[in-house]
PDB file of C-alpha atoms in Angstrom:
ATOM      1  CA  UNK Z   1     -12.868   2.281 -13.752  1.00  0.00           C
ATOM      2  CA  UNK Z   2     -10.102   0.348 -12.076  1.00  0.00           C
ATOM      3  CA  UNK Z   3     -11.131  -1.367  -8.925  1.00  0.00           C
ATOM      4  CA  UNK Z   4      -9.874  -4.021  -6.548  1.00  0.00           C
ATOM      5  CA  UNK Z   5     -12.425  -5.973  -4.531  1.00  0.00           C
ATOM      6  CA  UNK Z   6     -11.667  -8.074  -1.492  1.00  0.00           C
ATOM      7  CA  UNK Z   7     -15.073  -9.419  -0.524  1.00  0.00           C
ATOM      8  CA  UNK Z   8     -14.149 -10.725   2.921  1.00  0.00           C
ATOM      9  CA  UNK Z   9     -13.305  -8.317   5.727  1.00  0.00           C
ATOM     10  CA  UNK Z  10     -12.413 -11.155   8.065  1.00  0.00           C
ATOM     11  CA  UNK Z  11     -11.342 -14.735   7.503  1.00  0.00           C
ATOM     12  CA  UNK Z  12     -10.906 -17.022  10.482  1.00  0.00           C
ATOM     13  CA  UNK Z  13      -9.346 -20.465  10.267  1.00  0.00           C
ATOM     14  CA  UNK Z  14      -7.646 -22.965  12.531  1.00  0.00           C
ATOM     15  CA  UNK Z  15      -3.955 -23.697  12.340  1.00  0.00           C
ATOM     16  CA  UNK Z  16      -3.232 -26.233   9.619  1.00  0.00           C
ATOM     17  CA  UNK Z  17      -6.339 -25.432   7.594  1.00  0.00           C
ATOM     18  CA  UNK Z  18      -6.098 -24.197   3.987  1.00  0.00           C
ATOM     19  CA  UNK Z  19      -6.495 -20.497   3.379  1.00  0.00           C
ATOM     20  CA  UNK Z  20      -7.782 -18.613   0.351  1.00  0.00           C
ATOM     21  CA  UNK Z  21      -8.007 -14.837   0.420  1.00  0.00           C
ATOM     22  CA  UNK Z  22     -10.068 -13.582  -2.478  1.00  0.00           C
ATOM     23  CA  UNK Z  23      -9.190 -10.701  -4.757  1.00  0.00           C
ATOM     24  CA  UNK Z  24     -11.043  -9.615  -7.869  1.00  0.00           C
ATOM     25  CA  UNK Z  25     -10.098  -6.720 -10.063  1.00  0.00           C
ATOM     26  CA  UNK Z  26     -11.528  -4.662 -12.876  1.00  0.00           C
ATOM     27  CA  UNK Z  27      -9.131  -3.245 -15.421  1.00  0.00           C
ATOM     28  CA  UNK Z  28      -9.287  -3.291 -19.178  1.00  0.00           C
ATOM     29  CA  UNK Z  29      -5.556  -3.493 -19.830  1.00  0.00           C
ATOM     30  CA  UNK Z  30      -2.810  -5.820 -18.596  1.00  0.00           C
ATOM     31  CA  UNK Z  31      -2.649  -5.357 -14.849  1.00  0.00           C
ATOM     32  CA  UNK Z  32       0.224  -5.787 -12.484  1.00  0.00           C
ATOM     33  CA  UNK Z  33      -1.030  -7.343  -9.285  1.00  0.00           C
ATOM     34  CA  UNK Z  34       0.426  -7.590  -5.824  1.00  0.00           C
ATOM     35  CA  UNK Z  35      -0.343  -8.886  -2.374  1.00  0.00           C
ATOM     36  CA  UNK Z  36       0.810  -6.873   0.627  1.00  0.00           C
ATOM     37  CA  UNK Z  37       0.718  -7.948   4.258  1.00  0.00           C
ATOM     38  CA  UNK Z  38       0.543  -5.828   7.397  1.00  0.00           C
ATOM     39  CA  UNK Z  39       1.306  -7.565  10.686  1.00  0.00           C
ATOM     40  CA  UNK Z  40       0.088  -5.986  13.888  1.00  0.00           C
ATOM     41  CA  UNK Z  41       1.756  -2.623  14.514  1.00  0.00           C
ATOM     42  CA  UNK Z  42       4.107  -3.032  11.556  1.00  0.00           C
ATOM     43  CA  UNK Z  43       4.453  -1.406   8.187  1.00  0.00           C
ATOM     44  CA  UNK Z  44       3.034  -2.868   4.997  1.00  0.00           C
ATOM     45  CA  UNK Z  45       5.313  -5.359   3.320  1.00  0.00           C
ATOM     46  CA  UNK Z  46       5.229  -6.688  -0.178  1.00  0.00           C
ATOM     47  CA  UNK Z  47       4.297 -10.363  -0.082  1.00  0.00           C
ATOM     48  CA  UNK Z  48       3.887 -11.382  -3.725  1.00  0.00           C
ATOM     49  CA  UNK Z  49       4.081  -9.992  -7.240  1.00  0.00           C
ATOM     50  CA  UNK Z  50       2.152 -11.822  -9.916  1.00  0.00           C
ATOM     51  CA  UNK Z  51       4.882 -11.147 -12.443  1.00  0.00           C
ATOM     52  CA  UNK Z  52       7.448 -13.153 -10.476  1.00  0.00           C
ATOM     53  CA  UNK Z  53       5.230 -16.200  -9.904  1.00  0.00           C
ATOM     54  CA  UNK Z  54       6.966 -16.851  -6.607  1.00  0.00           C
ATOM     55  CA  UNK Z  55       5.957 -18.506  -3.355  1.00  0.00           C
ATOM     56  CA  UNK Z  56       6.624 -16.526  -0.198  1.00  0.00           C
ATOM     57  CA  UNK Z  57       6.075 -17.938   3.291  1.00  0.00           C
ATOM     58  CA  UNK Z  58       4.089 -20.738   1.663  1.00  0.00           C
ATOM     59  CA  UNK Z  59       1.683 -18.340  -0.046  1.00  0.00           C
ATOM     60  CA  UNK Z  60       0.993 -18.406  -3.764  1.00  0.00           C
ATOM     61  CA  UNK Z  61      -1.289 -16.408  -6.012  1.00  0.00           C
ATOM     62  CA  UNK Z  62      -2.275 -17.065  -9.585  1.00  0.00           C
ATOM     63  CA  UNK Z  63      -3.563 -14.454 -11.958  1.00  0.00           C
ATOM     64  CA  UNK Z  64      -6.736 -15.640 -13.665  1.00  0.00           C
ATOM     65  CA  UNK Z  65      -7.487 -13.168 -16.416  1.00  0.00           C
ATOM     66  CA  UNK Z  66     -10.705 -14.922 -17.414  1.00  0.00           C
ATOM     67  CA  UNK Z  67     -12.160 -14.512 -13.921  1.00  0.00           C
ATOM     68  CA  UNK Z  68     -10.196 -11.291 -13.242  1.00  0.00           C
ATOM     69  CA  UNK Z  69      -9.011 -12.749  -9.975  1.00  0.00           C
ATOM     70  CA  UNK Z  70      -5.755 -12.965  -8.042  1.00  0.00           C
ATOM     71  CA  UNK Z  71      -6.598 -15.075  -5.013  1.00  0.00           C
ATOM     72  CA  UNK Z  72      -3.962 -15.692  -2.338  1.00  0.00           C
ATOM     73  CA  UNK Z  73      -3.636 -19.275  -1.146  1.00  0.00           C
ATOM     74  CA  UNK Z  74      -1.778 -21.262   1.447  1.00  0.00           C
ATOM     75  CA  UNK Z  75      -2.322 -24.976   2.014  1.00  0.00           C
ATOM     76  CA  UNK Z  76      -1.640 -24.994   5.772  1.00  0.00           C
ATOM     77  CA  UNK Z  77      -2.177 -21.824   7.788  1.00  0.00           C
ATOM     78  CA  UNK Z  78       0.142 -20.930  10.690  1.00  0.00           C
ATOM     79  CA  UNK Z  79      -0.645 -18.695  13.661  1.00  0.00           C
ATOM     80  CA  UNK Z  80       2.035 -16.231  12.515  1.00  0.00           C
ATOM     81  CA  UNK Z  81       0.082 -15.712   9.305  1.00  0.00           C
ATOM     82  CA  UNK Z  82      -2.478 -13.687  11.255  1.00  0.00           C
ATOM     83  CA  UNK Z  83      -2.370 -10.234   9.694  1.00  0.00           C
ATOM     84  CA  UNK Z  84      -4.123  -7.829   7.374  1.00  0.00           C
ATOM     85  CA  UNK Z  85      -3.750  -8.686   3.704  1.00  0.00           C
ATOM     86  CA  UNK Z  86      -4.196  -6.220   0.872  1.00  0.00           C
ATOM     87  CA  UNK Z  87      -4.503  -6.944  -2.812  1.00  0.00           C
ATOM     88  CA  UNK Z  88      -3.289  -4.148  -5.106  1.00  0.00           C
ATOM     89  CA  UNK Z  89      -3.393  -3.367  -8.814  1.00  0.00           C
ATOM     90  CA  UNK Z  90      -1.068  -1.175 -10.830  1.00  0.00           C
ATOM     91  CA  UNK Z  91      -1.398   0.024 -14.353  1.00  0.00           C
ATOM     92  CA  UNK Z  92       1.792  -0.924 -16.078  1.00  0.00           C
ATOM     93  CA  UNK Z  93       2.353   1.876 -18.558  1.00  0.00           C
ATOM     94  CA  UNK Z  94       3.561   5.401 -17.883  1.00  0.00           C
ATOM     95  CA  UNK Z  95       1.983   5.733 -14.486  1.00  0.00           C
ATOM     96  CA  UNK Z  96       2.439   4.685 -10.919  1.00  0.00           C
ATOM     97  CA  UNK Z  97      -1.142   4.638  -9.728  1.00  0.00           C
ATOM     98  CA  UNK Z  98      -1.497   1.738  -7.346  1.00  0.00           C
ATOM     99  CA  UNK Z  99      -4.979   0.828  -6.220  1.00  0.00           C
ATOM    100  CA  UNK Z 100      -5.549  -1.193  -3.065  1.00  0.00           C
ATOM    101  CA  UNK Z 101      -8.467  -3.296  -2.008  1.00  0.00           C
ATOM    102  CA  UNK Z 102      -9.995  -2.688   1.402  1.00  0.00           C
ATOM    103  CA  UNK Z 103      -8.125  -5.592   2.923  1.00  0.00           C
ATOM    104  CA  UNK Z 104      -8.935  -8.911   4.578  1.00  0.00           C
ATOM    105  CA  UNK Z 105      -7.995  -9.672   8.142  1.00  0.00           C
ATOM    106  CA  UNK Z 106      -6.795 -13.237   8.528  1.00  0.00           C
ATOM    107  CA  UNK Z 107      -7.081 -14.777  11.974  1.00  0.00           C
ATOM    108  CA  UNK Z 108      -5.456 -18.148  12.522  1.00  0.00           C
ATOM    109  CA  UNK Z 109      -6.493 -19.856  15.735  1.00  0.00           C
ATOM    110  CA  UNK Z 110      -4.330 -22.477  17.485  1.00  0.00           C
TER     111      UNK Z 110
ATOM    112  CA  UNK M   1      19.811  -0.664   5.737  1.00  0.00           C
ATOM    113  CA  UNK M   2      17.493  -0.028   2.801  1.00  0.00           C
ATOM    114  CA  UNK M   3      14.456   1.809   4.083  1.00  0.00           C
ATOM    115  CA  UNK M   4      11.826   4.491   3.789  1.00  0.00           C
ATOM    116  CA  UNK M   5      11.866   6.899   6.726  1.00  0.00           C
ATOM    117  CA  UNK M   6       8.894   9.034   7.696  1.00  0.00           C
ATOM    118  CA  UNK M   7       8.745  11.708  10.341  1.00  0.00           C
ATOM    119  CA  UNK M   8       7.073  12.259  12.651  1.00  0.00           C
ATOM    120  CA  UNK M   9       5.509   8.943  13.706  1.00  0.00           C
ATOM    121  CA  UNK M  10       2.728  10.701  15.603  1.00  0.00           C
ATOM    122  CA  UNK M  11       1.359  14.209  15.225  1.00  0.00           C
ATOM    123  CA  UNK M  12      -1.535  16.021  16.837  1.00  0.00           C
ATOM    124  CA  UNK M  13      -2.339  19.429  15.406  1.00  0.00           C
ATOM    125  CA  UNK M  14      -5.123  21.982  15.225  1.00  0.00           C
ATOM    126  CA  UNK M  15      -7.307  22.829  12.276  1.00  0.00           C
ATOM    127  CA  UNK M  16      -5.660  25.226   9.857  1.00  0.00           C
ATOM    128  CA  UNK M  17      -2.098  24.970  11.098  1.00  0.00           C
ATOM    129  CA  UNK M  18       0.178  24.071   8.196  1.00  0.00           C
ATOM    130  CA  UNK M  19       2.246  20.933   8.616  1.00  0.00           C
ATOM    131  CA  UNK M  20       4.738  18.838   6.686  1.00  0.00           C
ATOM    132  CA  UNK M  21       5.357  15.113   6.951  1.00  0.00           C
ATOM    133  CA  UNK M  22       8.778  14.192   5.660  1.00  0.00           C
ATOM    134  CA  UNK M  23       9.665  11.065   3.710  1.00  0.00           C
ATOM    135  CA  UNK M  24      13.109   9.930   2.681  1.00  0.00           C
ATOM    136  CA  UNK M  25      14.373   6.782   0.949  1.00  0.00           C
ATOM    137  CA  UNK M  26      17.943   5.550   0.599  1.00  0.00           C
ATOM    138  CA  UNK M  27      17.431   3.051  -2.227  1.00  0.00           C
ATOM    139  CA  UNK M  28      17.748   5.452  -5.169  1.00  0.00           C
ATOM    140  CA  UNK M  29      14.183   4.617  -6.171  1.00  0.00           C
ATOM    141  CA  UNK M  30      12.545   6.546  -8.990  1.00  0.00           C
ATOM    142  CA  UNK M  31       8.977   6.164  -7.774  1.00  0.00           C
ATOM    143  CA  UNK M  32       7.557   7.534  -4.552  1.00  0.00           C
ATOM    144  CA  UNK M  33       4.018   7.744  -3.307  1.00  0.00           C
ATOM    145  CA  UNK M  34       1.840   8.813  -0.390  1.00  0.00           C
ATOM    146  CA  UNK M  35      -1.143   6.873   0.918  1.00  0.00           C
ATOM    147  CA  UNK M  36      -3.662   7.323   3.658  1.00  0.00           C
ATOM    148  CA  UNK M  37      -5.157   4.371   5.475  1.00  0.00           C
ATOM    149  CA  UNK M  38      -8.611   4.618   6.994  1.00  0.00           C
ATOM    150  CA  UNK M  39     -10.742   1.892   8.626  1.00  0.00           C
ATOM    151  CA  UNK M  40     -12.989   0.181   6.108  1.00  0.00           C
ATOM    152  CA  UNK M  41     -11.458   2.075   3.195  1.00  0.00           C
ATOM    153  CA  UNK M  42      -8.044   0.442   2.983  1.00  0.00           C
ATOM    154  CA  UNK M  43      -5.209   2.444   1.469  1.00  0.00           C
ATOM    155  CA  UNK M  44      -5.889   5.281  -0.909  1.00  0.00           C
ATOM    156  CA  UNK M  45      -3.236   6.990  -2.974  1.00  0.00           C
ATOM    157  CA  UNK M  46      -2.850  10.720  -2.397  1.00  0.00           C
ATOM    158  CA  UNK M  47      -0.012  11.673  -4.740  1.00  0.00           C
ATOM    159  CA  UNK M  48       2.761   9.899  -6.545  1.00  0.00           C
ATOM    160  CA  UNK M  49       5.997  10.861  -8.239  1.00  0.00           C
ATOM    161  CA  UNK M  50       7.732   9.036 -11.044  1.00  0.00           C
ATOM    162  CA  UNK M  51      10.914  11.110 -10.899  1.00  0.00           C
ATOM    163  CA  UNK M  52      12.391  14.380  -9.716  1.00  0.00           C
ATOM    164  CA  UNK M  53      10.032  17.276 -10.454  1.00  0.00           C
ATOM    165  CA  UNK M  54       7.387  14.848 -11.766  1.00  0.00           C
ATOM    166  CA  UNK M  55       4.331  14.449  -9.553  1.00  0.00           C
ATOM    167  CA  UNK M  56       0.729  13.496 -10.206  1.00  0.00           C
ATOM    168  CA  UNK M  57      -2.506  13.176  -8.312  1.00  0.00           C
ATOM    169  CA  UNK M  58      -3.717   9.906  -6.905  1.00  0.00           C
ATOM    170  CA  UNK M  59      -7.282   9.188  -5.897  1.00  0.00           C
ATOM    171  CA  UNK M  60      -7.615  11.567  -2.931  1.00  0.00           C
ATOM    172  CA  UNK M  61      -5.346  14.586  -3.531  1.00  0.00           C
ATOM    173  CA  UNK M  62      -7.638  17.315  -2.186  1.00  0.00           C
ATOM    174  CA  UNK M  63      -6.112  19.227   0.701  1.00  0.00           C
ATOM    175  CA  UNK M  64      -2.595  17.920   0.091  1.00  0.00           C
ATOM    176  CA  UNK M  65       0.521  19.087  -1.711  1.00  0.00           C
ATOM    177  CA  UNK M  66       3.782  17.342  -2.493  1.00  0.00           C
ATOM    178  CA  UNK M  67       7.134  18.209  -3.979  1.00  0.00           C
ATOM    179  CA  UNK M  68       9.996  16.169  -5.404  1.00  0.00           C
ATOM    180  CA  UNK M  69      13.005  18.450  -5.625  1.00  0.00           C
ATOM    181  CA  UNK M  70      15.461  15.614  -5.105  1.00  0.00           C
ATOM    182  CA  UNK M  71      15.230  11.915  -5.670  1.00  0.00           C
ATOM    183  CA  UNK M  72      15.371  10.754  -2.076  1.00  0.00           C
ATOM    184  CA  UNK M  73      12.787  13.101  -0.527  1.00  0.00           C
ATOM    185  CA  UNK M  74       9.047  13.377  -1.040  1.00  0.00           C
ATOM    186  CA  UNK M  75       7.396  15.524   1.646  1.00  0.00           C
ATOM    187  CA  UNK M  76       3.631  15.683   2.130  1.00  0.00           C
ATOM    188  CA  UNK M  77       2.283  19.133   2.921  1.00  0.00           C
ATOM    189  CA  UNK M  78      -1.069  19.963   4.465  1.00  0.00           C
ATOM    190  CA  UNK M  79      -1.506  23.710   4.008  1.00  0.00           C
ATOM    191  CA  UNK M  80      -4.665  23.953   6.122  1.00  0.00           C
ATOM    192  CA  UNK M  81      -5.396  20.644   7.845  1.00  0.00           C
ATOM    193  CA  UNK M  82      -8.962  19.714   8.673  1.00  0.00           C
ATOM    194  CA  UNK M  83     -10.357  16.987  10.951  1.00  0.00           C
ATOM    195  CA  UNK M  84     -11.253  14.781   7.962  1.00  0.00           C
ATOM    196  CA  UNK M  85      -7.534  14.473   7.310  1.00  0.00           C
ATOM    197  CA  UNK M  86      -7.091  12.592  10.551  1.00  0.00           C
ATOM    198  CA  UNK M  87      -5.626   9.338   9.323  1.00  0.00           C
ATOM    199  CA  UNK M  88      -2.627   7.027   9.149  1.00  0.00           C
ATOM    200  CA  UNK M  89      -0.274   8.103   6.381  1.00  0.00           C
ATOM    201  CA  UNK M  90       2.267   5.951   4.583  1.00  0.00           C
ATOM    202  CA  UNK M  91       5.063   6.946   2.274  1.00  0.00           C
ATOM    203  CA  UNK M  92       6.415   4.341  -0.128  1.00  0.00           C
ATOM    204  CA  UNK M  93       9.046   4.007  -2.826  1.00  0.00           C
ATOM    205  CA  UNK M  94       9.746   1.635  -5.685  1.00  0.00           C
ATOM    206  CA  UNK M  95      12.313   1.229  -8.417  1.00  0.00           C
ATOM    207  CA  UNK M  96       9.720   0.240 -11.014  1.00  0.00           C
ATOM    208  CA  UNK M  97       5.986  -0.254 -11.252  1.00  0.00           C
ATOM    209  CA  UNK M  98       6.243  -4.030 -11.371  1.00  0.00           C
ATOM    210  CA  UNK M  99       8.579  -4.332  -8.353  1.00  0.00           C
ATOM    211  CA  UNK M 100       6.132  -3.318  -5.690  1.00  0.00           C
ATOM    212  CA  UNK M 101       6.581  -0.697  -3.019  1.00  0.00           C
ATOM    213  CA  UNK M 102       8.702  -0.467   0.114  1.00  0.00           C
ATOM    214  CA  UNK M 103       6.662   1.296   2.782  1.00  0.00           C
ATOM    215  CA  UNK M 104       7.602   3.575   5.616  1.00  0.00           C
ATOM    216  CA  UNK M 105       6.419   2.868   9.136  1.00  0.00           C
ATOM    217  CA  UNK M 106       3.575   5.368   8.983  1.00  0.00           C
ATOM    218  CA  UNK M 107       2.581   8.707  10.475  1.00  0.00           C
ATOM    219  CA  UNK M 108      -0.528   8.861  12.602  1.00  0.00           C
ATOM    220  CA  UNK M 109      -2.011  12.335  12.225  1.00  0.00           C
ATOM    221  CA  UNK M 110      -4.802  13.717  14.363  1.00  0.00           C
ATOM    222  CA  UNK M 111      -6.341  17.079  13.485  1.00  0.00           C
ATOM    223  CA  UNK M 112      -8.520  18.589  16.205  1.00  0.00           C
TER     224      UNK M 112
END
């Protein structure tokens, strides 16, 4: 069965510290993976797509098929990064089922 | 402005009274989807649609109906709401599976 696991419910760091939000997935095919962010009282926004290999707001994520992981990283956390982060997996062929992890709340202290 | 619009933002209703949450997108997206967000459970997909008149069940479709008669609209219908459907609902649209979704601002539904 397809599943997305975000093992940490809460991650607290100080401003300037490195951040790694963990995401592991289970899927037998070729997944499409995403990170979404939800700031307080705002709608979910797409942060990253693995297929584009981009860096957004200093965040990067690398797909590791061997470890079935898609961890989100940022070298120096900022207070405005405080938000809820969701990892999501989509099957790529003939369907639009998108499965979300349960989310990790990132708190960045000054 | 490109966006997904949901209405209403807040809704309190009684058990068994049929309701519809509307969703509209102005980006000519093929794909649309409904999610519910519950504490500790994250977002779970209710229904999705890959094109007009094409809909399919997500992970938690029980108690919900959808329709996609035109490309821009994807209403969520609760024929007989129950308290366990109290949740935060999000509509989303996408132009392709690998582009990611644009989300609406959410509808907070309370069923008493």
